[in-house]
Structure formats: C-alpha cells, structure tokens
Tab-separated table of C-alpha atoms in Angstrom:
chain	number	residue	atom	x	y	z
A	1	ALA	CA	21.168	-26.665	-26.353
A	2	GLU	CA	23.519	-24.313	-27.199
A	3	VAL	CA	20.806	-22.525	-28.668
A	4	GLY	CA	18.784	-22.444	-25.827
A	5	LEU	CA	20.881	-21.623	-23.437
A	6	GLU	CA	22.192	-18.488	-24.783
A	7	LEU	CA	18.546	-17.018	-25.399
A	8	PHE	CA	18.000	-18.182	-21.696
A	9	ASP	CA	21.453	-15.985	-20.950
A	10	ALA	CA	19.630	-13.020	-22.671
A	11	ALA	CA	16.361	-13.269	-21.300
A	12	LEU	CA	18.314	-13.467	-17.382
A	13	GLY	CA	20.780	-10.104	-18.754
A	14	ALA	CA	17.875	-7.960	-19.912
A	15	ASP	CA	14.710	-8.822	-17.180
A	16	ARG	CA	14.713	-10.697	-14.801
A	17	ALA	CA	11.046	-10.549	-14.445
A	18	ALA	CA	10.355	-12.391	-17.723
A	19	LEU	CA	11.499	-15.635	-16.092
A	20	VAL	CA	8.932	-15.812	-13.491
A	21	PRO	CA	5.749	-17.373	-15.936
A	22	ALA	CA	8.212	-19.439	-17.739
A	23	VAL	CA	7.213	-23.217	-17.508
A	24	ILE	CA	10.557	-25.334	-18.057
A	25	ASP	CA	9.582	-28.910	-19.091
A	26	VAL	CA	12.831	-30.923	-16.599
A	27	PRO	CA	13.424	-33.859	-17.983
A	28	ALA	CA	13.758	-32.194	-22.028
A	29	LEU	CA	16.014	-29.579	-19.808
A	30	ARG	CA	18.189	-32.716	-18.764
A	31	ALA	CA	18.899	-34.108	-21.950
A	32	ALA	CA	19.048	-30.544	-24.099
A	33	LEU	CA	22.317	-30.047	-20.931
A	34	GLY	CA	23.210	-33.976	-21.189
A	35	ALA	CA	24.088	-36.105	-18.044
A	36	GLY	CA	25.529	-32.868	-16.663
A	37	PRO	CA	24.030	-31.240	-13.466
A	38	VAL	CA	21.653	-28.637	-14.138
A	39	PRO	CA	23.372	-24.593	-13.913
A	40	ALA	CA	22.762	-23.363	-10.505
A	41	VAL	CA	20.380	-20.223	-11.835
A	42	LEU	CA	18.246	-22.480	-13.208
A	43	ARG	CA	18.033	-24.322	-10.297
A	44	THR	CA	16.910	-22.781	-8.346
A	45	LEU	CA	13.839	-22.136	-10.638
A	46	ILE	CA	13.469	-26.059	-11.487
A	47	GLY	CA	14.386	-27.240	-7.973
A	48	SER	CA	15.355	-30.761	-6.972
A	49	THR	CA	14.778	-33.875	-6.624
A	50	ALA	CA	15.154	-33.948	-2.831
A	51	SER	CA	12.794	-31.023	-2.546
A	52	ARG	CA	9.973	-32.601	-4.393
A	53	ARG	CA	10.261	-35.444	-2.356
A	54	ARG	CA	9.966	-33.329	0.458
A	55	ALA	CA	6.751	-31.500	-0.808
A	56	ALA	CA	4.888	-35.276	-0.837
A	57	ARG	CA	5.531	-35.067	3.317
A	58	GLY	CA	4.336	-31.699	3.799
A	59	GLY	CA	1.081	-33.383	4.592
A	60	ASP	CA	2.634	-34.600	7.927
A	61	TRP	CA	3.452	-30.778	8.456
A	62	ALA	CA	0.135	-29.683	8.236
A	63	ASN	CA	-0.819	-32.291	9.970
A	64	GLN	CA	1.235	-31.542	13.235
A	65	LEU	CA	0.230	-27.635	13.931
A	66	ALA	CA	-3.213	-28.566	13.341
A	67	GLY	CA	-2.406	-29.910	16.361
A	68	LEU	CA	-0.707	-27.106	17.932
A	69	ALA	CA	-2.563	-23.602	19.451
A	70	PRO	CA	-2.900	-21.034	17.211
A	71	ASP	CA	-0.346	-18.756	18.329
A	72	GLU	CA	2.478	-21.858	18.687
A	73	ALA	CA	1.186	-22.917	15.183
A	74	ARG	CA	1.676	-19.477	13.316
A	75	ALA	CA	4.620	-19.193	15.447
A	76	GLN	CA	6.355	-22.327	13.694
A	77	ILE	CA	5.485	-20.655	9.967
A	78	ASP	CA	6.938	-17.769	11.176
A	79	VAL	CA	10.479	-19.253	12.728
A	80	LEU	CA	10.296	-21.830	9.502
A	81	VAL	CA	8.894	-18.274	6.525
A	82	ARG	CA	12.201	-16.599	8.461
A	83	GLY	CA	14.685	-18.507	8.308
A	84	LEU	CA	14.182	-19.742	4.381
A	85	VAL	CA	14.416	-15.717	4.116
A	86	ALA	CA	17.308	-15.864	5.415
A	87	GLN	CA	18.658	-18.070	3.769
A	88	VAL	CA	17.825	-17.414	0.723
A	89	LEU	CA	19.240	-14.083	1.062
A	90	GLY	CA	22.532	-15.633	2.701
A	91	HIS	CA	22.079	-14.338	6.141
A	92	GLY	CA	22.933	-15.524	9.215
A	93	GLY	CA	19.872	-16.771	11.089
A	94	VAL	CA	15.834	-16.037	11.831
A	95	GLU	CA	17.281	-13.366	14.237
A	96	SER	CA	18.327	-11.267	10.927
A	97	VAL	CA	15.157	-11.329	9.078
A	98	PRO	CA	12.745	-8.476	10.570
A	99	ALA	CA	9.110	-9.508	10.316
A	100	ASP	CA	7.305	-6.338	9.634
A	101	ARG	CA	10.046	-4.917	6.593
A	102	ALA	CA	9.158	-5.100	2.918
A	103	PHE	CA	10.555	-8.572	0.977
A	104	ARG	CA	11.894	-5.617	-1.327
A	105	GLU	CA	13.714	-3.619	0.734
A	106	LEU	CA	14.860	-7.215	2.383
A	107	GLY	CA	16.223	-7.004	-1.398
A	108	PHE	CA	14.493	-9.453	-3.150
A	109	ASP	CA	14.297	-9.620	-6.677
A	110	SER	CA	12.072	-11.719	-8.958
A	111	LEU	CA	15.325	-14.846	-8.863
A	112	THR	CA	15.045	-14.914	-5.194
A	113	ALA	CA	11.420	-14.990	-4.983
A	114	VAL	CA	10.887	-18.098	-7.216
A	115	ASP	CA	13.707	-19.264	-5.264
A	116	LEU	CA	11.999	-18.040	-1.639
A	117	ARG	CA	8.831	-20.083	-3.140
A	118	ASN	CA	10.395	-23.952	-4.228
A	119	ARG	CA	11.686	-23.948	-0.285
A	120	LEU	CA	8.338	-22.797	1.051
A	121	ASN	CA	6.306	-25.529	-1.482
A	122	ALA	CA	9.130	-28.643	-0.067
A	123	ALA	CA	9.089	-27.424	3.205
A	124	THR	CA	5.513	-26.955	3.354
A	125	GLY	CA	3.528	-29.047	0.567
A	126	LEU	CA	2.240	-26.341	-0.570
A	127	ARG	CA	1.239	-25.132	-4.075
A	128	LEU	CA	1.955	-21.514	-3.380
A	129	ALA	CA	2.756	-18.991	-6.794
A	130	SER	CA	5.168	-17.112	-7.929
A	131	THR	CA	4.310	-13.805	-6.393
A	132	LEU	CA	3.624	-15.056	-3.628
A	133	VAL	CA	6.662	-12.313	-1.839
A	134	PHE	CA	4.774	-9.820	-3.960
A	135	ASP	CA	1.164	-10.533	-3.382
A	136	TYR	CA	2.201	-11.118	0.769
A	137	PRO	CA	4.586	-8.258	0.478
A	138	THR	CA	6.243	-9.143	4.270
A	139	PRO	CA	7.659	-12.142	5.753
A	140	ALA	CA	4.485	-11.677	8.844
A	141	VAL	CA	1.569	-11.404	6.474
A	142	LEU	CA	2.971	-14.734	4.765
A	143	VAL	CA	3.234	-16.267	8.074
A	144	ASP	CA	-0.990	-15.352	8.123
A	145	HIS	CA	-1.216	-16.288	5.187
A	146	LEU	CA	0.116	-20.141	4.490
A	147	TYR	CA	-1.518	-20.017	8.940
A	148	GLU	CA	-4.790	-19.619	6.351
A	149	GLN	CA	-4.015	-22.514	3.967
A	150	VAL	CA	-3.236	-24.830	6.321
A	151	SER	CA	-5.314	-24.222	8.964
A	152	GLY	CA	-8.880	-24.403	6.098
A	153	GLN	CA	-9.392	-20.388	6.888
A	154	ILE	CA	-9.737	-19.119	3.873
A	155	ALA	CA	-12.807	-21.510	2.925
A	156	ALA	CA	-14.181	-20.907	5.734
A	157	ARG	CA	-13.968	-17.260	5.089
A	158	GLN	CA	-15.236	-17.988	1.876
A	159	THR	CA	-18.381	-19.507	2.701
A	160	ALA	CA	-19.145	-17.146	5.567
A	161	VAL	CA	-18.663	-14.195	3.021
A	162	ARG	CA	-21.383	-16.170	0.579
A	163	THR	CA	-24.057	-16.023	4.289
A	164	ALA	CA	-23.454	-12.788	5.367
A	165	ASN	CA	-26.651	-10.623	5.000
A	166	THR	CA	-26.825	-8.467	2.614
A	167	ASP	CA	-28.758	-6.255	4.857
A	168	GLU	CA	-26.722	-5.437	7.766
A	169	PRO	CA	-26.730	-1.752	8.668
A	170	ILE	CA	-22.592	0.228	8.354
A	171	ALA	CA	-21.344	0.352	10.910
A	172	ILE	CA	-18.937	3.520	11.229
A	173	VAL	CA	-16.149	2.986	14.052
A	174	GLY	CA	-13.945	6.147	13.254
A	175	MET	CA	-13.157	9.262	12.043
A	176	ALA	CA	-10.519	11.735	11.294
A	177	CYS	CA	-10.456	14.466	9.942
A	178	ARG	CA	-8.532	18.659	9.167
A	179	TYR	CA	-10.896	21.505	8.140
A	180	PRO	CA	-10.082	25.144	8.549
A	181	GLY	CA	-10.603	27.115	11.021
A	182	GLY	CA	-7.163	24.601	12.147
A	183	VAL	CA	-9.810	21.983	13.168
A	184	GLU	CA	-7.585	18.570	14.082
A	185	SER	CA	-10.281	16.369	15.181
A	186	PRO	CA	-14.220	15.323	15.460
A	187	ASP	CA	-14.592	16.758	19.000
A	188	GLN	CA	-12.767	20.388	17.391
A	189	LEU	CA	-15.091	20.199	14.430
A	190	TRP	CA	-18.275	20.006	17.026
A	191	GLU	CA	-16.468	22.635	19.216
A	192	LEU	CA	-16.389	24.883	16.107
A	193	LEU	CA	-20.285	24.906	15.059
A	194	ALA	CA	-21.631	23.807	18.326
A	195	GLY	CA	-19.405	27.788	19.397
A	196	GLY	CA	-20.949	29.619	15.804
A	197	GLY	CA	-16.809	29.634	15.080
A	198	ASP	CA	-15.387	31.017	11.883
A	199	GLY	CA	-13.412	28.534	10.109
A	200	ILE	CA	-12.236	31.246	7.003
A	201	SER	CA	-9.058	32.980	7.128
A	202	GLU	CA	-6.547	35.035	4.862
A	203	PHE	CA	-4.596	33.465	2.330
A	204	PRO	CA	-2.000	30.949	3.726
A	205	THR	CA	1.962	31.732	3.173
A	206	ASP	CA	3.639	28.678	3.083
A	207	ARG	CA	2.593	27.831	-0.888
A	208	GLY	CA	4.508	29.845	-2.161
A	209	TRP	CA	2.125	31.784	-3.613
A	210	ASP	CA	2.807	36.057	-5.310
A	211	LEU	CA	0.058	37.261	-2.321
A	212	GLU	CA	0.803	40.513	-3.520
A	213	SER	CA	0.127	39.869	-7.107
A	214	LEU	CA	-3.037	37.882	-6.596
A	215	PHE	CA	-4.826	40.582	-4.869
A	216	ASP	CA	-6.933	43.341	-6.870
A	217	PRO	CA	-10.409	44.956	-5.598
A	218	ASP	CA	-11.427	45.482	-9.122
A	219	PRO	CA	-13.766	42.063	-9.382
A	220	GLU	CA	-13.868	42.926	-13.155
A	221	HIS	CA	-9.670	42.281	-13.273
A	222	SER	CA	-8.675	39.559	-14.959
A	223	GLY	CA	-6.702	37.039	-13.157
A	224	THR	CA	-6.672	38.463	-9.694
A	225	SER	CA	-8.727	37.746	-6.566
A	226	TYR	CA	-10.874	40.389	-5.599
A	227	THR	CA	-10.755	38.583	-1.614
A	228	ARG	CA	-8.301	37.657	0.061
A	229	HIS	CA	-10.074	35.065	2.666
A	230	GLY	CA	-11.216	31.858	2.149
A	231	GLY	CA	-11.229	28.382	4.050
A	232	PHE	CA	-7.554	27.374	4.136
A	233	LEU	CA	-5.707	24.303	5.978
A	234	TYR	CA	-3.434	26.231	7.940
A	235	GLY	CA	0.118	23.798	7.733
A	236	ALA	CA	-0.908	21.658	4.692
A	237	ALA	CA	2.598	21.976	3.882
A	238	GLU	CA	4.130	19.859	7.685
A	239	PHE	CA	4.685	16.152	6.929
A	240	ASP	CA	6.712	13.682	8.936
A	241	SER	CA	8.281	12.105	6.168
A	242	GLY	CA	9.680	8.965	8.572
A	243	PHE	CA	6.531	8.082	10.414
A	244	PHE	CA	5.808	6.511	7.169
A	245	GLY	CA	8.640	5.289	5.560
A	246	ILE	CA	9.356	7.979	2.897
A	247	SER	CA	12.522	10.023	2.392
A	248	PRO	CA	11.822	13.231	2.919
A	249	ARG	CA	12.875	13.958	-1.077
A	250	GLU	CA	9.822	11.358	-2.002
A	251	ALA	CA	8.166	13.549	0.413
A	252	LEU	CA	8.624	16.427	-1.380
A	253	ALA	CA	6.992	15.589	-4.614
A	254	MET	CA	3.982	14.297	-3.005
A	255	ASP	CA	0.886	15.944	-3.377
A	256	PRO	CA	-0.015	16.896	0.177
A	257	GLN	CA	-3.214	15.876	-0.470
A	258	GLN	CA	-1.380	12.239	-0.280
A	259	ARG	CA	-0.196	13.074	2.975
A	260	LEU	CA	-2.880	14.548	4.190
A	261	LEU	CA	-4.656	11.333	3.189
A	262	LEU	CA	-2.460	9.583	5.805
A	263	GLU	CA	-2.136	11.432	8.752
A	264	ALA	CA	-5.994	10.946	8.418
A	265	SER	CA	-5.317	7.293	7.654
A	266	TRP	CA	-3.205	6.942	10.877
A	267	GLU	CA	-5.822	8.905	13.287
A	268	SER	CA	-9.060	6.963	11.787
A	269	PHE	CA	-7.688	3.934	13.097
A	270	GLU	CA	-6.447	5.173	16.190
A	271	SER	CA	-10.494	6.487	16.736
A	272	ALA	CA	-11.805	3.234	15.644
A	273	GLY	CA	-9.318	1.523	19.126
A	274	LEU	CA	-7.053	-0.662	16.003
A	275	ASP	CA	-3.738	-1.008	15.512
A	276	PRO	CA	-2.519	-0.696	12.145
A	277	GLN	CA	0.160	-3.113	12.191
A	278	ARG	CA	-2.021	-5.719	12.897
A	279	LEU	CA	-4.246	-4.743	9.730
A	280	ARG	CA	-1.442	-5.434	7.314
A	281	GLY	CA	-2.997	-8.200	4.710
A	282	SER	CA	-6.208	-7.511	5.785
A	283	ARG	CA	-8.897	-7.538	3.682
A	284	THR	CA	-9.492	-3.127	4.294
A	285	GLY	CA	-10.471	-1.355	1.098
A	286	VAL	CA	-9.299	2.143	0.662
A	287	PHE	CA	-11.873	4.965	-0.818
A	288	ALA	CA	-10.760	7.778	-1.620
A	289	GLY	CA	-12.187	10.926	-3.238
A	290	VAL	CA	-9.971	13.773	-5.244
A	291	MET	CA	-11.153	16.774	-7.119
A	292	TYR	CA	-7.934	18.758	-7.213
A	293	HIS	CA	-4.621	17.672	-9.521
A	294	ASP	CA	-2.625	21.112	-9.905
A	295	TYR	CA	0.740	20.513	-7.211
A	296	ALA	CA	2.547	19.196	-9.932
A	297	SER	CA	2.801	21.998	-11.736
A	298	ARG	CA	4.962	23.302	-9.163
A	299	LEU	CA	7.203	21.054	-9.918
A	300	MET	CA	9.665	22.136	-12.491
A	301	ASP	CA	10.885	23.845	-9.129
A	302	LEU	CA	12.038	21.125	-7.165
A	303	PRO	CA	15.633	20.024	-7.040
A	304	PRO	CA	16.775	17.138	-9.078
A	305	ASP	CA	16.148	14.847	-6.620
A	306	ALA	CA	12.740	14.810	-6.492
A	307	GLU	CA	13.192	13.101	-10.035
A	308	GLY	CA	11.560	9.379	-10.197
A	309	PHE	CA	8.964	10.337	-8.047
A	310	VAL	CA	6.649	13.353	-9.232
A	311	GLY	CA	4.525	10.418	-11.432
A	312	THR	CA	3.318	8.559	-8.079
A	313	GLY	CA	3.460	12.003	-6.160
A	314	THR	CA	0.970	14.204	-8.248
A	315	SER	CA	-1.135	10.869	-9.425
A	316	GLY	CA	-4.432	10.739	-8.124
A	317	SER	CA	-4.580	7.102	-9.083
A	318	VAL	CA	-2.297	7.007	-6.897
A	319	LEU	CA	-3.825	8.483	-3.620
A	320	SER	CA	-5.655	5.301	-2.528
A	321	GLY	CA	-3.300	3.563	-3.377
A	322	ARG	CA	0.140	4.494	-1.335
A	323	VAL	CA	-2.913	4.691	1.846
A	324	ALA	CA	-2.990	0.702	1.079
A	325	TYR	CA	0.554	0.020	0.246
A	326	THR	CA	1.860	1.824	3.473
A	327	PHE	CA	-0.901	-0.408	5.953
A	328	GLY	CA	-0.427	-3.030	3.942
A	329	LEU	CA	-4.342	-3.212	3.016
A	330	GLU	CA	-5.242	-6.073	0.979
A	331	GLY	CA	-9.074	-4.775	0.159
A	332	PRO	CA	-10.182	-2.571	-2.895
A	333	ALA	CA	-7.836	0.464	-3.318
A	334	VAL	CA	-10.520	2.855	-5.736
A	335	THR	CA	-9.696	7.059	-6.398
A	336	VAL	CA	-13.021	8.715	-7.001
A	337	ASP	CA	-13.379	11.702	-9.119
A	338	THR	CA	-17.168	13.549	-9.374
A	339	ALA	CA	-15.583	16.818	-8.444
A	340	CYS	CA	-17.857	18.442	-5.101
A	341	SER	CA	-19.101	14.874	-4.668
A	342	SER	CA	-16.315	13.058	-4.467
A	343	SER	CA	-15.742	11.561	-0.957
A	344	LEU	CA	-19.470	11.167	-0.448
A	345	VAL	CA	-19.426	8.824	-4.127
A	346	ALA	CA	-16.419	7.236	-1.783
A	347	LEU	CA	-18.200	6.771	1.057
A	348	HIS	CA	-21.108	5.259	-1.354
A	349	LEU	CA	-18.984	3.149	-3.206
A	350	ALA	CA	-17.393	1.968	0.403
A	351	ALA	CA	-20.467	0.970	2.189
A	352	GLN	CA	-21.388	-1.155	-1.459
A	353	ALA	CA	-17.750	-2.846	-1.517
A	354	LEU	CA	-17.747	-4.058	2.097
A	355	ARG	CA	-21.953	-5.466	1.886
A	356	SER	CA	-20.768	-7.253	-0.986
A	357	GLY	CA	-18.173	-8.978	0.974
A	358	GLU	CA	-15.477	-7.674	-1.413
A	359	CYS	CA	-13.949	-6.160	2.189
A	360	ASP	CA	-13.923	-6.622	6.026
A	361	LEU	CA	-13.293	-3.021	6.442
A	362	ALA	CA	-13.050	0.548	4.739
A	363	LEU	CA	-11.627	3.332	5.310
A	364	ALA	CA	-12.956	5.962	3.395
A	365	GLY	CA	-13.143	10.018	2.677
A	366	GLY	CA	-11.633	12.404	0.698
A	367	VAL	CA	-9.133	15.494	0.732
A	368	THR	CA	-8.406	19.090	-1.055
A	369	VAL	CA	-5.718	21.283	-0.931
A	370	MET	CA	-5.784	23.609	-3.142
A	371	ALA	CA	-1.065	23.639	-4.346
A	372	THR	CA	-2.193	27.105	-6.909
A	373	PRO	CA	-4.665	29.804	-6.723
A	374	GLY	CA	-6.062	29.161	-10.120
A	375	THR	CA	-9.439	27.556	-9.303
A	376	PHE	CA	-9.795	30.046	-6.600
A	377	ILE	CA	-8.923	32.444	-9.004
A	378	GLU	CA	-11.416	30.961	-11.724
A	379	PHE	CA	-14.798	30.751	-9.112
C-alpha cells in the first residue's frame, strides 16, 4: 500500500493529466488504506458512496426536466452547471461564473475537470466523459450538451443525418472578403469590377520590405524586381486583437493570414445574419486554403514576449483550428495547401462535409498575404 501511494504521489507531482484516464479499484484501495478515509486527492477522482446514491436518483432529475419548457429546462441546467463550477473552484456562487468564459480561463486543470465531471454525474445520473470540460469548453456549451443528453436531441440529430437527402443543393448564405484595390466587402468587389476599376498598386510600406534595394529596372538582375507594382492588400498588418480575445503579444507572433481569416469569418456570420456567440458548440466546419508560409522567416526580430506563440502563430495547420477555437465551432477544421487552387479545394471539401452530414454549417475560403517579397521576386 505504501509503495502504491508513493507512485501515485509521484505521478500527481509529475503530470496531473496522466491521472485522468486512470481506473481506480475502490474496494481494493480502501483495503490497502485500512479502515481510514480515502485521501482528498483520491476522493475527487473516485467520488463517494453518497455520490453514487445520488446518481441512482438521476433519472428523476431528467424526468423533471422533461416536464419543463425548453427555456426553463436550459435555465435549470445552467444553474446546476455554473453552481457546481463555483463549488469546484471555490467561488462565491452561480453569479461568479460567466457562462461564456472558457473553463481553461476560469482555472480548470485535469483534476478539477474530473471533479466537475463526477459532481455532474452524481447530480444528473448521466455517464459523462472525464474529458468533458475539454470537449465542451465553456459552461454555456456544456449546458447545451447536457440538455441534448436529457432531451434525446442527439439521437434525433443522428437519425436526421442518416436520412438526409444528399442531393440537396448547397446554399451560400453569407460572404466576406478583402482584395487589392481597397476592397473590403463583396459589394465593393462588385463595384470595382462593374466600374472597370484597377486593384494594382505600389509595394506596401508596412511590411518591413527594403523597397529601395528591392527594385531594379534590369529584368536580368538577380534577386530584385523590375516592377514596383502588384496586387497587394494594404493594411494587412492592422488587427483588433482584443476583439477576438487575443493578447497583443500573441497577435504580434500571428501570421497576418490568421488575423485576416478571423476577421473575414466574423463578417461572414454577420453577412448571413448569424450571431457568432450562438454558434458556439455547433456542428460548424472550417475549411481554409493557404499557400504562403513566409511570416516565420521574419520572426527573428520579435521581442522575447512573443516566445511561445510563434509555433501556433505561423503554422498553416493552426489556421483553421484557430478560427474553430475562437468561435467554439465543433465541426471539422481543415487547412488545405494545393497552391493556387487551395480556396477552391477548401470549398469542395466543405460541400462534401455538408452532404455527408459531418457538419451542419461550414466556413470555406482562403487567404494569401506575402509577408516577404521572396515569392514576388521568384515569379
């Protein structure tokens, strides 16, 4: 028994996450410890006899909710979830727990996550996974999940997916864009085209390029461009990081392509008349095309505060995942790099995912920003 507890303490000190999937034999543990009480750190993982008795009464709780209107049932579940969160974290009460704040930001770790799961299991009679707060990252999203569990909506949704008409046309319900020539919306793009406008302009001055040495009128000169013009997005470096809950130092380490995609995603929801907050926890997919990955080559000049954010800020694979995480979207998140066809392939994959029932809604598109003039010179 002493050896077993020493190993348990060592595992706890080294990596709490390693304890989450553990299966603990409660009778054997009690026998090993003698007749004394189970230590508190183990009690949060295995629950108590009283908790198991409460779980047996969970069906009564579900039946009570079934007799309520949907809004009333959700309100009851909301009070339960936020009340238990406050208990686990030692907060004052339900009012101290924001419904839309991520559990990670509230202070949850692997142990407190399992503690909350155990309390919810005991109160509801459900058998919830130990990864609950990671699968449903805010109290509001978790409330929706619990409501689906007790109301049978999950089974109904799965049946609807199986019986869906796969030949139904795909509807584009919202759009957003940024293009050279000062275009910041689909309407402005149409006006530029209808009026015979020109989107070509001089090299941008906010990307740190050495414009004097970049240009040489001799087409045969190596390492330079013999033109000073191209199709560039002016203001690509501008970004309201606070609006998306991103710190200024993390935003500095983010490729502008990630920033622009966040902005365009928000505007696409607005164009469709959808409230992004209400999409949290929805089966919405993100399919993003990207082909340039040169922002990382400029990061040697970043201040030390940016360390730790460079990997996620410059990785193409994170592009779609960041959008999904920021808006709480739980459909597929896929980044595609097939060069100039990336956006079209992303749209194709999004349509396939909708037809196969992998998601109910999808963001699809792409982004291209040259962080350095290297590719421009190469062409």
